[in-house]
N, CA, C and O atoms as a Tinker XYZ file with bonds, in Angstrom:
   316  protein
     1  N     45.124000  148.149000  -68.702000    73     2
     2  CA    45.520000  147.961000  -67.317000    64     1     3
     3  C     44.271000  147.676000  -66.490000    63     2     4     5
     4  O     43.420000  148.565000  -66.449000    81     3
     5  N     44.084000  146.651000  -65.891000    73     3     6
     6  CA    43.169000  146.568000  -64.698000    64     5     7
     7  C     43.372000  147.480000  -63.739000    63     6     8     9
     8  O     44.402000  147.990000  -63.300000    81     7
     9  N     41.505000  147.697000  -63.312000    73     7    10
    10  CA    41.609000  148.612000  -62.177000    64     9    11
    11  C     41.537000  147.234000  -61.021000    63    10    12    13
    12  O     41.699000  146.054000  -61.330000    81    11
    13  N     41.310000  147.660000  -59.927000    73    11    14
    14  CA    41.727000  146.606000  -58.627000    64    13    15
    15  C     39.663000  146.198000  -58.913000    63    14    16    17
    16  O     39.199000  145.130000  -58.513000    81    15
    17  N     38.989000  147.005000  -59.452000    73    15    18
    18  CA    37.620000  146.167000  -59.579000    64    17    19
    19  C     37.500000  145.413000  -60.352000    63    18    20    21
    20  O     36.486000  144.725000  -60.231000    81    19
    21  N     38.338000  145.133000  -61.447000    73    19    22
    22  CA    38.118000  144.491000  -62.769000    64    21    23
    23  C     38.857000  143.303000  -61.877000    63    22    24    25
    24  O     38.325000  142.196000  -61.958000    81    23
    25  N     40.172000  143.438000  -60.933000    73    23    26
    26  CA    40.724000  142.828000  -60.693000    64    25    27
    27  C     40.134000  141.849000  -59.577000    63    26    28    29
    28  O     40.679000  140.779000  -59.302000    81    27
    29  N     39.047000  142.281000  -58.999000    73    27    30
    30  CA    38.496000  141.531000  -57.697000    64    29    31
    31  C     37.604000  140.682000  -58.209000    63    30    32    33
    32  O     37.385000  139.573000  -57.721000    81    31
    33  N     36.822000  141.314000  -59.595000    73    31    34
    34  CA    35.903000  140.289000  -59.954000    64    33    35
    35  C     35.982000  139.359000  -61.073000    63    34    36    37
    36  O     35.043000  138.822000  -61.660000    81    35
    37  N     37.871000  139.184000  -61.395000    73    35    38
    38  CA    38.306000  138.440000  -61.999000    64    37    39
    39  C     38.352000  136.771000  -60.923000    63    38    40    41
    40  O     37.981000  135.598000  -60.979000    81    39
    41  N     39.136000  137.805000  -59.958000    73    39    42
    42  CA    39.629000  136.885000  -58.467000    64    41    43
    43  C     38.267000  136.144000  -58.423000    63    42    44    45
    44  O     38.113000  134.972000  -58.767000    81    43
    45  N     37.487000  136.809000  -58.047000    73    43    46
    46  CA    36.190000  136.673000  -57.505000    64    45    47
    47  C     35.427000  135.453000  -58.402000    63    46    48    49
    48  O     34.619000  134.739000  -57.809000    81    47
    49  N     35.645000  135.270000  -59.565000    73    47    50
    50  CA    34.610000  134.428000  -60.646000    64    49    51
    51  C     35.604000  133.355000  -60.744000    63    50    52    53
    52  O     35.037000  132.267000  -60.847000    81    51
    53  N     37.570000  133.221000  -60.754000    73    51    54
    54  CA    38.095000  132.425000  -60.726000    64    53    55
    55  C     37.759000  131.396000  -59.012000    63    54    56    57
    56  O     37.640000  130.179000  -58.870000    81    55
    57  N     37.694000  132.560000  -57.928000    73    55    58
    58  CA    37.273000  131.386000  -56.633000    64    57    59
    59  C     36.060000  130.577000  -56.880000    63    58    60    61
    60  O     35.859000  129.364000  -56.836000    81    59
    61  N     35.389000  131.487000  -57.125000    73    59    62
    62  CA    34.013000  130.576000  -57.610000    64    61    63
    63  C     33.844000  129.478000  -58.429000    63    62    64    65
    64  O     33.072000  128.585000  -58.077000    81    63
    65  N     34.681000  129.388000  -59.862000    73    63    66
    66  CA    34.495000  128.844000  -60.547000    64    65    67
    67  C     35.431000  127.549000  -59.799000    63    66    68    69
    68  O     35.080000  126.463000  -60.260000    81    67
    69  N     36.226000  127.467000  -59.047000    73    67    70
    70  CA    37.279000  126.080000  -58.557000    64    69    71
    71  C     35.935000  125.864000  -57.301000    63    70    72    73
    72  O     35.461000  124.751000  -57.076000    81    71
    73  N     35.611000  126.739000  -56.803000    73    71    74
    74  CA    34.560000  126.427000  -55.497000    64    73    75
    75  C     34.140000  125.064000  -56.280000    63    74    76    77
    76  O     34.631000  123.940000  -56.180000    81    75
    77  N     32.814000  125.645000  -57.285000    73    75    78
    78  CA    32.213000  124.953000  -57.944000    64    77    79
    79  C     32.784000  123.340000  -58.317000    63    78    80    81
    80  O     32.107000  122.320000  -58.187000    81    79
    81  N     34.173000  123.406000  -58.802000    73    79    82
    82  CA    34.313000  122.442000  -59.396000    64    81    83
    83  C     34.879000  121.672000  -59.030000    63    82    84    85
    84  O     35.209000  120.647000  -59.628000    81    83
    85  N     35.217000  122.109000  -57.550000    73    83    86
    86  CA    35.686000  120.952000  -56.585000    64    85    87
    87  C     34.931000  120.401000  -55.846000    63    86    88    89
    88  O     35.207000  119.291000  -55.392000    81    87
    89  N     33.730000  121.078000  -55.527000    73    87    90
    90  CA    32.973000  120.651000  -54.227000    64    89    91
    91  C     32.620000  118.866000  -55.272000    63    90    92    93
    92  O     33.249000  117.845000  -54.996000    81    91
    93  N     31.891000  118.900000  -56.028000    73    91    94
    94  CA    31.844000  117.555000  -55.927000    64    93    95
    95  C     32.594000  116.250000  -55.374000    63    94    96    97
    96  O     32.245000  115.146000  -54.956000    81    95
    97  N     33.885000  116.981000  -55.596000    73    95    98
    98  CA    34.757000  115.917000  -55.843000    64    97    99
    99  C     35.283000  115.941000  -54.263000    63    98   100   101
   100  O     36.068000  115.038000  -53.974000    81    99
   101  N     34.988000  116.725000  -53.389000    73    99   102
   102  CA    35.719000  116.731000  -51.900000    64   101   103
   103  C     34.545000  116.560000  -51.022000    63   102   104   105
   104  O     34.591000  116.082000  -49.889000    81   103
   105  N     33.564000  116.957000  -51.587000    73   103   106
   106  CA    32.166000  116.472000  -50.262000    64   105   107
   107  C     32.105000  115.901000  -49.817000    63   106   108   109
   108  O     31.228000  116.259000  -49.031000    81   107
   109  N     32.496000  114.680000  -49.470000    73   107   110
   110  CA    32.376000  113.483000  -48.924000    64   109   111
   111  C     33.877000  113.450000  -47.658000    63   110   112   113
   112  O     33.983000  112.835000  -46.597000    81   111
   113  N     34.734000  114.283000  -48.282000    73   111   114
   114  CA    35.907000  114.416000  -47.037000    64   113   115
   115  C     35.725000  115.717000  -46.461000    63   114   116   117
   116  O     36.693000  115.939000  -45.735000    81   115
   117  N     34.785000  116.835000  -46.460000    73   115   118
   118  CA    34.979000  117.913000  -45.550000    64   117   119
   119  C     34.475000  117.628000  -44.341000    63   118   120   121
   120  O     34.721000  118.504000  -43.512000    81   119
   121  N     33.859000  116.714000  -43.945000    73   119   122
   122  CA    33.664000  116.294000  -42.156000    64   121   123
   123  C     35.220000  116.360000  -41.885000    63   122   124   125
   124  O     35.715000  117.119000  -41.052000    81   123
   125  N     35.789000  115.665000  -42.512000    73   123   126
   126  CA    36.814000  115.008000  -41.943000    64   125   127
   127  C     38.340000  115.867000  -42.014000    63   126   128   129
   128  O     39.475000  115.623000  -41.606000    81   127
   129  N     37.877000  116.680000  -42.553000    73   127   130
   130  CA    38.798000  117.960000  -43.115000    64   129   131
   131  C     38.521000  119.229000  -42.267000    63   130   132   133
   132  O     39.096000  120.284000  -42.536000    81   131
   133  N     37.494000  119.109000  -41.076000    73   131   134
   134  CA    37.361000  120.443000  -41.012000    64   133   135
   135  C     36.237000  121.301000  -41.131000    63   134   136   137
   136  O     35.633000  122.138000  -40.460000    81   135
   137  N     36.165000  120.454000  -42.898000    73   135   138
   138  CA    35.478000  122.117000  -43.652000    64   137   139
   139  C     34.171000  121.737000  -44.081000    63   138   140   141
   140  O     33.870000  121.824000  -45.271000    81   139
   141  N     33.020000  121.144000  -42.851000    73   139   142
   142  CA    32.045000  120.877000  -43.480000    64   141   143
   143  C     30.763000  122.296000  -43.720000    63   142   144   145
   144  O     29.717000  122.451000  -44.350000    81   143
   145  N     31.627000  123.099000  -42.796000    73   143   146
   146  CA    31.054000  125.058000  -43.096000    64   145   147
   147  C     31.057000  125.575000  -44.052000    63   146   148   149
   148  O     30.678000  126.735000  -44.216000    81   147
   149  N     31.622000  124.595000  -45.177000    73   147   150
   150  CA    31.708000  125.446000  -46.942000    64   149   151
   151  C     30.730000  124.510000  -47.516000    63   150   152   153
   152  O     30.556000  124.614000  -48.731000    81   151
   153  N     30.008000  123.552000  -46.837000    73   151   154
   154  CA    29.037000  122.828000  -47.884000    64   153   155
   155  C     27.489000  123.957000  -47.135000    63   154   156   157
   156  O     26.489000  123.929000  -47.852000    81   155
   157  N     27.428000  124.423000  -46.437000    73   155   158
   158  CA    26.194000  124.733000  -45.507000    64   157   159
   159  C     25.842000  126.218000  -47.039000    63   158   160   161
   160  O     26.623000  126.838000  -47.761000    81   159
   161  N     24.428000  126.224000  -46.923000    73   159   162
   162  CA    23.905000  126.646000  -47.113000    64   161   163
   163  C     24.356000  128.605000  -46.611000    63   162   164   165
   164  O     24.730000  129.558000  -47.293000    81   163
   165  N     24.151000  128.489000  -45.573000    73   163   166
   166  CA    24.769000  130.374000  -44.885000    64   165   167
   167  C     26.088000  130.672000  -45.821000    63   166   168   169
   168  O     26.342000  131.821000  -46.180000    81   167
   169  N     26.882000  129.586000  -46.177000    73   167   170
   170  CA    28.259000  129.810000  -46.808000    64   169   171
   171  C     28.497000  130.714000  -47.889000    63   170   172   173
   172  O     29.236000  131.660000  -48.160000    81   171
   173  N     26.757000  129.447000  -48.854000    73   171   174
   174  CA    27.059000  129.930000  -49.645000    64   173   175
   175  C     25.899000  131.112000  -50.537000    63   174   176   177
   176  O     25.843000  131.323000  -51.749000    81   175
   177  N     25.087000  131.713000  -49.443000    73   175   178
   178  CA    24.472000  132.812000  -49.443000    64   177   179
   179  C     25.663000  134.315000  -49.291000    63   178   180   181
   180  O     25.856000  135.311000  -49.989000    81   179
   181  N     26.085000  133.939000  -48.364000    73   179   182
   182  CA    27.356000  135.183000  -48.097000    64   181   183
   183  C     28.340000  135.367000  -49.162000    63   182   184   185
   184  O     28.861000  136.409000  -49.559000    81   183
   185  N     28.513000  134.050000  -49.586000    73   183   186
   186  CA    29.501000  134.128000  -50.755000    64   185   187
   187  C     28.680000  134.531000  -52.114000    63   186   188   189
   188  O     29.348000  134.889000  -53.084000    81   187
   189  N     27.389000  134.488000  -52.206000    73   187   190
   190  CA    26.951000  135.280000  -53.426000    64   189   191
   191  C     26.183000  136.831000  -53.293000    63   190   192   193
   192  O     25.526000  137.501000  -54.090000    81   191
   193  N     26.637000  137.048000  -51.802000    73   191   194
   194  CA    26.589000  138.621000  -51.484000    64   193   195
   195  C     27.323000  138.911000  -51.654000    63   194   196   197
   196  O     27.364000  139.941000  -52.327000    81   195
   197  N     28.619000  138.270000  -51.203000    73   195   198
   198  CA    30.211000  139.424000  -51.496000    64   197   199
   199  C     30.229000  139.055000  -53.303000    63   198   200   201
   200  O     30.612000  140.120000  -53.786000    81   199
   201  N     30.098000  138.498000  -53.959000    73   199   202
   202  CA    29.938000  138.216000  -55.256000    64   201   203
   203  C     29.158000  139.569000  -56.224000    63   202   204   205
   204  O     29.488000  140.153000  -57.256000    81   203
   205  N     28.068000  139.675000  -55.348000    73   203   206
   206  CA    26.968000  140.208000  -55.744000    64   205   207
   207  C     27.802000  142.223000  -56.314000    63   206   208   209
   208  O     27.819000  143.089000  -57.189000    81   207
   209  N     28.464000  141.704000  -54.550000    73   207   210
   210  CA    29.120000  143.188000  -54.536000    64   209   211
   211  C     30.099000  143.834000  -55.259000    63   210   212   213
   212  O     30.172000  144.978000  -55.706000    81   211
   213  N     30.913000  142.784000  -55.291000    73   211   214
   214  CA    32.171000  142.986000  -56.084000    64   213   215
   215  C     31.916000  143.408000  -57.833000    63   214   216   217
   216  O     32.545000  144.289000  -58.419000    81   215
   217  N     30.730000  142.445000  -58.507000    73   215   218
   218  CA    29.855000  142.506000  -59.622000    64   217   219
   219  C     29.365000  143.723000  -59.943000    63   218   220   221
   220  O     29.561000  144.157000  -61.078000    81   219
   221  N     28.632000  144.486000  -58.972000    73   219   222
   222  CA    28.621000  145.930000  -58.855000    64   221   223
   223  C     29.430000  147.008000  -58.590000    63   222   224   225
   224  O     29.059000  148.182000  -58.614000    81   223
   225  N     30.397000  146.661000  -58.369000    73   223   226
   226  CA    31.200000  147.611000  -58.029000    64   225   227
   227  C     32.315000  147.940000  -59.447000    63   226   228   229
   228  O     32.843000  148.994000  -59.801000    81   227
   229  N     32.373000  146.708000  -59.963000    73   227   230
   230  CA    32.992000  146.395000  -61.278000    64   229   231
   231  C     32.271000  146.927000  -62.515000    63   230   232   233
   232  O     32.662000  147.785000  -63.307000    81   231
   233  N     30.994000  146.144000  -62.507000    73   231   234
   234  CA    30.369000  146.795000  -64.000000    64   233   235
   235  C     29.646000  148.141000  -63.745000    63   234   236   237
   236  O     29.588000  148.811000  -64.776000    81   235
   237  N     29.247000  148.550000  -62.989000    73   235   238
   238  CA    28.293000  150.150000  -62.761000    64   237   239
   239  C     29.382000  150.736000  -62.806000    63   238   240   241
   240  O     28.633000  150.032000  -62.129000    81   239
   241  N     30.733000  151.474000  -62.886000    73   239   242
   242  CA    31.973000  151.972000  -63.333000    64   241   243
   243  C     32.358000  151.898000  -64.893000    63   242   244   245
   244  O     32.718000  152.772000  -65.683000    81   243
   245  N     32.157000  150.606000  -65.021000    73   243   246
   246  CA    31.853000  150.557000  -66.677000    64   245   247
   247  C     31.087000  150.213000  -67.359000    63   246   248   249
   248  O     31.208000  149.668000  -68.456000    81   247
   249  N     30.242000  150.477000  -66.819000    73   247   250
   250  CA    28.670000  150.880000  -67.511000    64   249   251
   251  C     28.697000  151.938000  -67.948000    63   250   252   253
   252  O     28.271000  152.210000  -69.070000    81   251
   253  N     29.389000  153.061000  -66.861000    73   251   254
   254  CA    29.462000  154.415000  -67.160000    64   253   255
   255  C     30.331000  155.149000  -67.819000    63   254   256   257
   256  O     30.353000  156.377000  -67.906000    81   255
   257  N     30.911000  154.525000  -68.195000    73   255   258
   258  CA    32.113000  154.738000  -68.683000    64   257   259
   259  C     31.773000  154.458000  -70.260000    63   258   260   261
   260  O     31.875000  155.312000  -71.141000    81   259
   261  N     31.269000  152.840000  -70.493000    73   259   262
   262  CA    31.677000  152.543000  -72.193000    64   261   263
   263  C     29.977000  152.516000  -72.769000    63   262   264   265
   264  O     29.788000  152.614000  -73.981000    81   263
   265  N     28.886000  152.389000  -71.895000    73   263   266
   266  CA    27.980000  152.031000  -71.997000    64   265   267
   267  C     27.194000  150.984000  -73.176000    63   266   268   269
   268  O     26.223000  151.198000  -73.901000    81   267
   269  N     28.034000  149.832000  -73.021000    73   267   270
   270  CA    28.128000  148.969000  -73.947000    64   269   271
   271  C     27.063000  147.574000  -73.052000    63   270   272   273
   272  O     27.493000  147.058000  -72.021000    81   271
   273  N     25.697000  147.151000  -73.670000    73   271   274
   274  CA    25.256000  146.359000  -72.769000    64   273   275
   275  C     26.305000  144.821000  -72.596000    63   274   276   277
   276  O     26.540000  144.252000  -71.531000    81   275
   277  N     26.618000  144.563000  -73.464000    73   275   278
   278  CA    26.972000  143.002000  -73.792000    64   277   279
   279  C     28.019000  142.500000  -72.294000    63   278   280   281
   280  O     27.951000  141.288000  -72.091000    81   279
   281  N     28.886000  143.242000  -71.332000    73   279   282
   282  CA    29.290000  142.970000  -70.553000    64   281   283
   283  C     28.300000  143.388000  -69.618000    63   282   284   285
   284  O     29.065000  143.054000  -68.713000    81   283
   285  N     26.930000  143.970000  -68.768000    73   283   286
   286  CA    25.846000  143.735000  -68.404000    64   285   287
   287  C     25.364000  142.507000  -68.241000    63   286   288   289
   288  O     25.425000  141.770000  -67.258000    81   287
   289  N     24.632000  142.265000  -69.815000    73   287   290
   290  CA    24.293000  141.138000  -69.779000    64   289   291
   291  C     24.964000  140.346000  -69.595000    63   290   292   293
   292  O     24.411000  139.713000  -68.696000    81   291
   293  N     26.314000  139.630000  -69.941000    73   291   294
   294  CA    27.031000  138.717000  -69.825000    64   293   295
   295  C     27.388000  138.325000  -68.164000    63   294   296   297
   296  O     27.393000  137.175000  -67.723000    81   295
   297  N     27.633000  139.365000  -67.500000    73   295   298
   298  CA    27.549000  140.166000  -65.990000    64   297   299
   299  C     25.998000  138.961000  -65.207000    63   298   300   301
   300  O     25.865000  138.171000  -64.272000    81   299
   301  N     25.314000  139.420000  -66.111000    73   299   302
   302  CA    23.386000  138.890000  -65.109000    64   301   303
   303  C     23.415000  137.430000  -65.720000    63   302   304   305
   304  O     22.991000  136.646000  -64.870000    81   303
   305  N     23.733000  136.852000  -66.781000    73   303   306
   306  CA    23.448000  135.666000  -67.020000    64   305   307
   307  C     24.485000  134.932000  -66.363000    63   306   308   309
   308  O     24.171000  133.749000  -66.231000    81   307
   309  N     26.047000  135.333000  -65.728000    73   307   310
   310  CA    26.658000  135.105000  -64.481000    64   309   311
   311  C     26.136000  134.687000  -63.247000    63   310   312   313
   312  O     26.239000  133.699000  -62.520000    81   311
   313  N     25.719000  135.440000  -63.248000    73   311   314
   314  CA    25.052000  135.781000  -61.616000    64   313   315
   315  C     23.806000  134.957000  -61.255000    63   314   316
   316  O     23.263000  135.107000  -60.161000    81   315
């Protein structure tokens, strides 16, 4: 069963990972959309703080718990 942390930084790596793999393909229409505040730089500093957080809040729980490095590491070469 997921806890709601396992569950945020599932959420959390799936937003990221469509972030990622759309921006190429829409950059050129977010003037025109609105949303040229998700290409800026501040965006996407904040978004790898709340990232940062959620990451910690998830593995230091089960760190302590299974103390198994391989989701750690797998965790930092993420990040």
């Amino acid at each position: 069963m997921l806890s709601w942390r396992d569950f945020a930084g599932v959420t959390a790596s799936l937003a990221c990972a469509i972030h990622c793999a759309a921006m190429p393909l829409v950059i050129a229409y977010l003037p025109s959309l609105g949303l040229s505040w998700i290409a800026e730089e501040g965006f996407h500093q904040a978004m790898a703080a709340i990232c940062i957080a959620i990451a910690l809040a998830a593995f230091v729980p089960g760190w302590r718990k299974h103390r198994r490095p391989s989701p750690v590491l797998l965790g930092a070469v993420g990040l």
